[in-house]
PDB file of C-alpha atoms in Angstrom:
ATOM      1  CA  MET A   1       0.000   0.000   0.000  1.00 58.00           C
ATOM      2  CA  ALA A   2       1.320   3.256  -1.029  1.00 63.00           C
ATOM      3  CA  MET A   3       0.812   6.317   1.061  1.00 66.00           C
ATOM      4  CA  GLN A   4      -1.011   9.177  -0.412  1.00 71.00           C
ATOM      5  CA  PHE A   5      -0.433  12.703   0.593  1.00 68.00           C
ATOM      6  CA  GLU A   6      -3.025  15.328   0.035  1.00 72.00           C
ATOM      7  CA  TYR A   7      -1.693  18.581  -1.093  1.00 71.00           C
ATOM      8  CA  ALA A   8      -3.183  21.523   0.796  1.00 70.00           C
ATOM      9  CA  VAL A   9      -2.785  25.042  -0.499  1.00 71.00           C
ATOM     10  CA  PRO A  10      -1.147  27.023   2.263  1.00 72.00           C
ATOM     11  CA  GLN A  11      -3.297  29.869   3.525  1.00 74.00           C
ATOM     12  CA  PRO A  12      -1.726  33.278   3.849  1.00 73.00           C
ATOM     13  CA  PRO A  13      -1.026  34.231   7.435  1.00 72.00           C
ATOM     14  CA  ARG A  14      -3.919  35.947   9.166  1.00 74.00           C
ATOM     15  CA  ARG A  15      -3.528  39.728   9.161  1.00 74.00           C
ATOM     16  CA  ASN A  16      -3.217  41.431  12.501  1.00 73.00           C
ATOM     17  CA  THR A  17      -6.104  43.951  12.677  1.00 76.00           C
ATOM     18  CA  THR A  18      -5.280  45.333  16.107  1.00 79.00           C
ATOM     19  CA  LEU A  19      -3.678  48.489  14.708  1.00 77.00           C
ATOM     20  CA  ARG A  20      -6.642  49.147  12.430  1.00 78.00           C
ATOM     21  CA  THR A  21      -9.104  48.667  15.324  1.00 80.00           C
ATOM     22  CA  VAL A  22      -7.120  51.016  17.568  1.00 78.00           C
ATOM     23  CA  LEU A  23      -6.992  53.673  14.841  1.00 78.00           C
ATOM     24  CA  ILE A  24     -10.746  53.412  14.251  1.00 81.00           C
ATOM     25  CA  VAL A  25     -11.470  53.771  17.977  1.00 81.00           C
ATOM     26  CA  VAL A  26      -9.115  56.747  18.281  1.00 78.00           C
ATOM     27  CA  GLY A  27     -10.715  58.346  15.211  1.00 76.00           C
ATOM     28  CA  VAL A  28     -14.234  57.901  16.591  1.00 79.00           C
ATOM     29  CA  LEU A  29     -13.175  59.364  19.949  1.00 78.00           C
ATOM     30  CA  ALA A  30     -11.517  62.332  18.220  1.00 75.00           C
ATOM     31  CA  VAL A  31     -14.680  63.024  16.213  1.00 74.00           C
ATOM     32  CA  LEU A  32     -16.818  62.795  19.356  1.00 74.00           C
ATOM     33  CA  CYS A  33     -14.493  65.086  21.327  1.00 74.00           C
ATOM     34  CA  CYS A  34     -14.281  67.666  18.536  1.00 71.00           C
ATOM     35  CA  GLY A  35     -18.034  67.516  18.009  1.00 67.00           C
ATOM     36  CA  GLY A  36     -18.662  67.869  21.738  1.00 64.00           C
ATOM     37  CA  GLY A  37     -16.200  70.749  21.900  1.00 62.00           C
ATOM     38  CA  GLY A  38     -17.941  72.430  18.990  1.00 58.00           C
ATOM     39  CA  VAL A  39     -21.344  72.052  20.605  1.00 58.00           C
ATOM     40  CA  GLY A  40     -19.960  73.320  23.923  1.00 56.00           C
ATOM     41  CA  ALA A  41     -18.357  76.308  22.208  1.00 53.00           C
ATOM     42  CA  TYR A  42     -21.662  77.083  20.471  1.00 52.00           C
ATOM     43  CA  PHE A  43     -23.600  77.134  23.742  1.00 53.00           C
ATOM     44  CA  LEU A  44     -20.862  79.133  25.503  1.00 50.00           C
ATOM     45  CA  PHE A  45     -20.832  81.693  22.694  1.00 50.00           C
ATOM     46  CA  ASN A  46     -24.626  82.037  22.852  1.00 49.00           C
ATOM     47  CA  LYS A  47     -24.556  82.524  26.638  1.00 54.00           C
ATOM     48  CA  VAL A  48     -21.869  85.191  26.351  1.00 47.00           C
ATOM     49  CA  ALA A  49     -23.731  86.859  23.479  1.00 50.00           C
ATOM     50  CA  ASP A  50     -26.914  86.934  25.570  1.00 56.00           C
ATOM     51  CA  SER A  51     -25.051  88.496  28.515  1.00 56.00           C
ATOM     52  CA  THR A  52     -23.340  91.121  26.406  1.00 83.00           C
ATOM     53  CA  SER A  53     -26.508  92.054  24.539  1.00 91.00           C
ATOM     54  CA  ALA A  54     -28.483  92.481  27.789  1.00 94.00           C
ATOM     55  CA  ALA A  55     -25.784  94.660  29.374  1.00 94.00           C
ATOM     56  CA  ARG A  56     -25.431  96.637  26.175  1.00 96.00           C
ATOM     57  CA  ALA A  57     -29.202  97.163  25.961  1.00 96.00           C
ATOM     58  CA  ALA A  58     -29.313  98.412  29.571  1.00 96.00           C
ATOM     59  CA  ALA A  59     -26.511 100.913  28.932  1.00 96.00           C
ATOM     60  CA  GLU A  60     -28.156 102.102  25.721  1.00 96.00           C
ATOM     61  CA  ALA A  61     -31.502 102.510  27.503  1.00 96.00           C
ATOM     62  CA  TYR A  62     -29.775 104.532  30.226  1.00 96.00           C
ATOM     63  CA  VAL A  63     -28.059 106.862  27.753  1.00 96.00           C
ATOM     64  CA  GLY A  64     -31.239 107.005  25.693  1.00 96.00           C
ATOM     65  CA  HIS A  65     -33.115 108.366  28.718  1.00 96.00           C
ATOM     66  CA  ILE A  66     -30.407 110.985  29.261  1.00 95.00           C
ATOM     67  CA  GLU A  67     -30.482 111.865  25.564  1.00 95.00           C
ATOM     68  CA  ALA A  68     -34.279 112.317  25.782  1.00 95.00           C
ATOM     69  CA  GLY A  69     -33.933 114.455  28.916  1.00 94.00           C
ATOM     70  CA  ASP A  70     -35.733 111.873  31.076  1.00 96.00           C
ATOM     71  CA  PHE A  71     -33.229 111.959  33.938  1.00 95.00           C
ATOM     72  CA  ALA A  72     -35.634 110.364  36.436  1.00 95.00           C
ATOM     73  CA  ALA A  73     -35.902 107.285  34.199  1.00 96.00           C
ATOM     74  CA  ALA A  74     -32.099 107.166  34.004  1.00 96.00           C
ATOM     75  CA  TYR A  75     -31.996 107.246  37.811  1.00 96.00           C
ATOM     76  CA  GLY A  76     -34.350 104.248  37.789  1.00 95.00           C
ATOM     77  CA  LEU A  77     -31.662 102.294  35.912  1.00 96.00           C
ATOM     78  CA  ALA A  78     -28.950 103.187  38.440  1.00 96.00           C
ATOM     79  CA  CYS A  79     -27.434 100.496  40.657  1.00 95.00           C
ATOM     80  CA  ALA A  80     -28.181 100.270  44.381  1.00 95.00           C
ATOM     81  CA  ALA A  81     -24.786 101.719  45.354  1.00 95.00           C
ATOM     82  CA  THR A  82     -25.344 104.798  43.195  1.00 94.00           C
ATOM     83  CA  ARG A  83     -28.903 105.214  44.423  1.00 94.00           C
ATOM     84  CA  GLY A  84     -27.637 104.875  47.993  1.00 94.00           C
ATOM     85  CA  THR A  85     -25.183 107.762  47.618  1.00 94.00           C
ATOM     86  CA  ASN A  86     -27.316 110.039  45.414  1.00 92.00           C
ATOM     87  CA  THR A  87     -30.890 111.138  45.882  1.00 94.00           C
ATOM     88  CA  GLN A  88     -32.981 111.303  42.736  1.00 95.00           C
ATOM     89  CA  ASP A  89     -33.015 115.104  42.928  1.00 95.00           C
ATOM     90  CA  ASP A  90     -29.198 115.288  43.187  1.00 93.00           C
ATOM     91  CA  TYR A  91     -28.848 112.784  40.343  1.00 93.00           C
ATOM     92  CA  VAL A  92     -31.250 114.685  38.096  1.00 94.00           C
ATOM     93  CA  ALA A  93     -29.507 117.965  38.919  1.00 94.00           C
ATOM     94  CA  ALA A  94     -26.082 116.509  38.043  1.00 92.00           C
ATOM     95  CA  LEU A  95     -27.327 115.143  34.716  1.00 92.00           C
ATOM     96  CA  SER A  96     -29.176 118.334  33.809  1.00 92.00           C
ATOM     97  CA  ARG A  97     -25.939 120.371  34.135  1.00 92.00           C
ATOM     98  CA  GLN A  98     -24.323 118.318  31.386  1.00 91.00           C
ATOM     99  CA  PRO A  99     -24.420 119.285  27.704  1.00 93.00           C
ATOM    100  CA  LYS A 100     -27.301 117.929  25.607  1.00 94.00           C
ATOM    101  CA  ILE A 101     -26.551 114.560  24.012  1.00 94.00           C
ATOM    102  CA  GLN A 102     -27.329 114.321  20.310  1.00 95.00           C
ATOM    103  CA  SER A 103     -26.417 110.666  19.719  1.00 95.00           C
ATOM    104  CA  HIS A 104     -24.424 107.756  21.078  1.00 96.00           C
ATOM    105  CA  LYS A 105     -22.769 104.606  19.779  1.00 96.00           C
ATOM    106  CA  VAL A 106     -21.522 101.512  21.613  1.00 96.00           C
ATOM    107  CA  VAL A 107     -17.911 100.810  20.678  1.00 96.00           C
ATOM    108  CA  GLY A 108     -17.017  98.095  23.199  1.00 95.00           C
ATOM    109  CA  THR A 109     -18.444  95.596  25.652  1.00 94.00           C
ATOM    110  CA  PHE A 110     -16.584  93.751  28.399  1.00 94.00           C
ATOM    111  CA  ILE A 111     -18.296  91.320  30.805  1.00 93.00           C
ATOM    112  CA  ARG A 112     -16.585  89.782  33.821  1.00 92.00           C
ATOM    113  CA  ASN A 113     -17.535  87.495  36.667  1.00 89.00           C
ATOM    114  CA  VAL A 114     -15.342  87.793  39.756  1.00 88.00           C
ATOM    115  CA  ASN A 115     -16.196  85.709  42.804  1.00 88.00           C
ATOM    116  CA  GLY A 116     -19.776  85.297  41.626  1.00 84.00           C
ATOM    117  CA  LYS A 117     -20.330  89.029  40.997  1.00 88.00           C
ATOM    118  CA  THR A 118     -21.070  89.849  37.383  1.00 90.00           C
ATOM    119  CA  SER A 119     -20.279  93.285  36.010  1.00 93.00           C
ATOM    120  CA  ALA A 120     -19.770  94.902  32.635  1.00 95.00           C
ATOM    121  CA  ASP A 121     -18.023  97.859  31.076  1.00 96.00           C
ATOM    122  CA  ILE A 122     -19.846  99.317  28.095  1.00 96.00           C
ATOM    123  CA  THR A 123     -17.789 101.841  26.145  1.00 97.00           C
ATOM    124  CA  MET A 124     -19.729 104.471  24.187  1.00 97.00           C
ATOM    125  CA  ASP A 125     -18.918 107.435  22.053  1.00 97.00           C
ATOM    126  CA  VAL A 126     -21.339 110.226  22.966  1.00 96.00           C
ATOM    127  CA  VAL A 127     -21.886 113.078  20.524  1.00 96.00           C
ATOM    128  CA  TYR A 128     -23.088 116.337  22.055  1.00 95.00           C
ATOM    129  CA  ALA A 129     -25.421 118.820  20.376  1.00 93.00           C
ATOM    130  CA  GLU A 130     -22.591 121.331  19.857  1.00 94.00           C
ATOM    131  CA  GLY A 131     -20.679 118.654  17.901  1.00 92.00           C
ATOM    132  CA  SER A 132     -18.021 117.463  20.345  1.00 95.00           C
ATOM    133  CA  THR A 133     -17.575 113.759  21.072  1.00 96.00           C
ATOM    134  CA  LYS A 134     -16.565 112.124  24.324  1.00 95.00           C
ATOM    135  CA  ARG A 135     -15.868 108.476  25.065  1.00 95.00           C
ATOM    136  CA  TYR A 136     -17.449 107.096  28.243  1.00 94.00           C
ATOM    137  CA  VAL A 137     -17.074 103.750  29.956  1.00 95.00           C
ATOM    138  CA  PHE A 138     -20.284 102.853  31.770  1.00 95.00           C
ATOM    139  CA  THR A 139     -19.858 100.298  34.537  1.00 95.00           C
ATOM    140  CA  LEU A 140     -22.868  98.052  35.059  1.00 96.00           C
ATOM    141  CA  VAL A 141     -23.568  95.428  37.711  1.00 95.00           C
ATOM    142  CA  LYS A 142     -26.094  92.656  37.660  1.00 93.00           C
ATOM    143  CA  GLU A 143     -28.680  93.098  40.412  1.00 93.00           C
ATOM    144  CA  ASP A 144     -31.679  90.761  40.650  1.00 88.00           C
ATOM    145  CA  ASP A 145     -31.078  89.503  37.092  1.00 89.00           C
ATOM    146  CA  ALA A 146     -31.129  93.049  35.685  1.00 94.00           C
ATOM    147  CA  TRP A 147     -28.211  95.192  34.556  1.00 96.00           C
ATOM    148  CA  LYS A 148     -27.887  98.498  36.421  1.00 96.00           C
ATOM    149  CA  VAL A 149     -25.561 101.433  35.706  1.00 96.00           C
ATOM    150  CA  CYS A 150     -23.259 102.559  38.501  1.00 95.00           C
ATOM    151  CA  GLY A 151     -22.045 106.110  38.888  1.00 87.00           C
ATOM    152  CA  VAL A 152     -23.056 109.448  37.446  1.00 79.00           C
ATOM    153  CA  PRO A 153     -21.435 110.271  34.104  1.00 70.00           C
ATOM    154  CA  SER A 154     -19.369 113.451  34.289  1.00 64.00           C
TER     155      SER A 154
END
């Protein structure tokens, strides 16, 4: 009896797919992190934009009252510290001594939160009726979820 050998075609060695799997996992994690960072940045930007627009609107309303000659309404937008050191009559008298405002324009907004106290500096160019322009920085604080202007512009 003769022995028969079957010839088997050798199979190529099995490829190691560990590197490919690791790269796929790292790629998926990178996409998730970048996507999450993008979404987080979007929400952060919107929150900051909301804060700056509210502070800006309060400062513009304040100056708008002064521009219209409604100094009592401007006093109503003053912060508690300013109202505590100035009576409404003194405040109105101080504002009425100033030149008439013709127009104003916001040129800068800066919001900060220090130790849980939120404040803002709104920079405006104010044009007076006689034609001169002066740059003011209005400091606002957040009191009871509303922006209030501190100080009397001079």
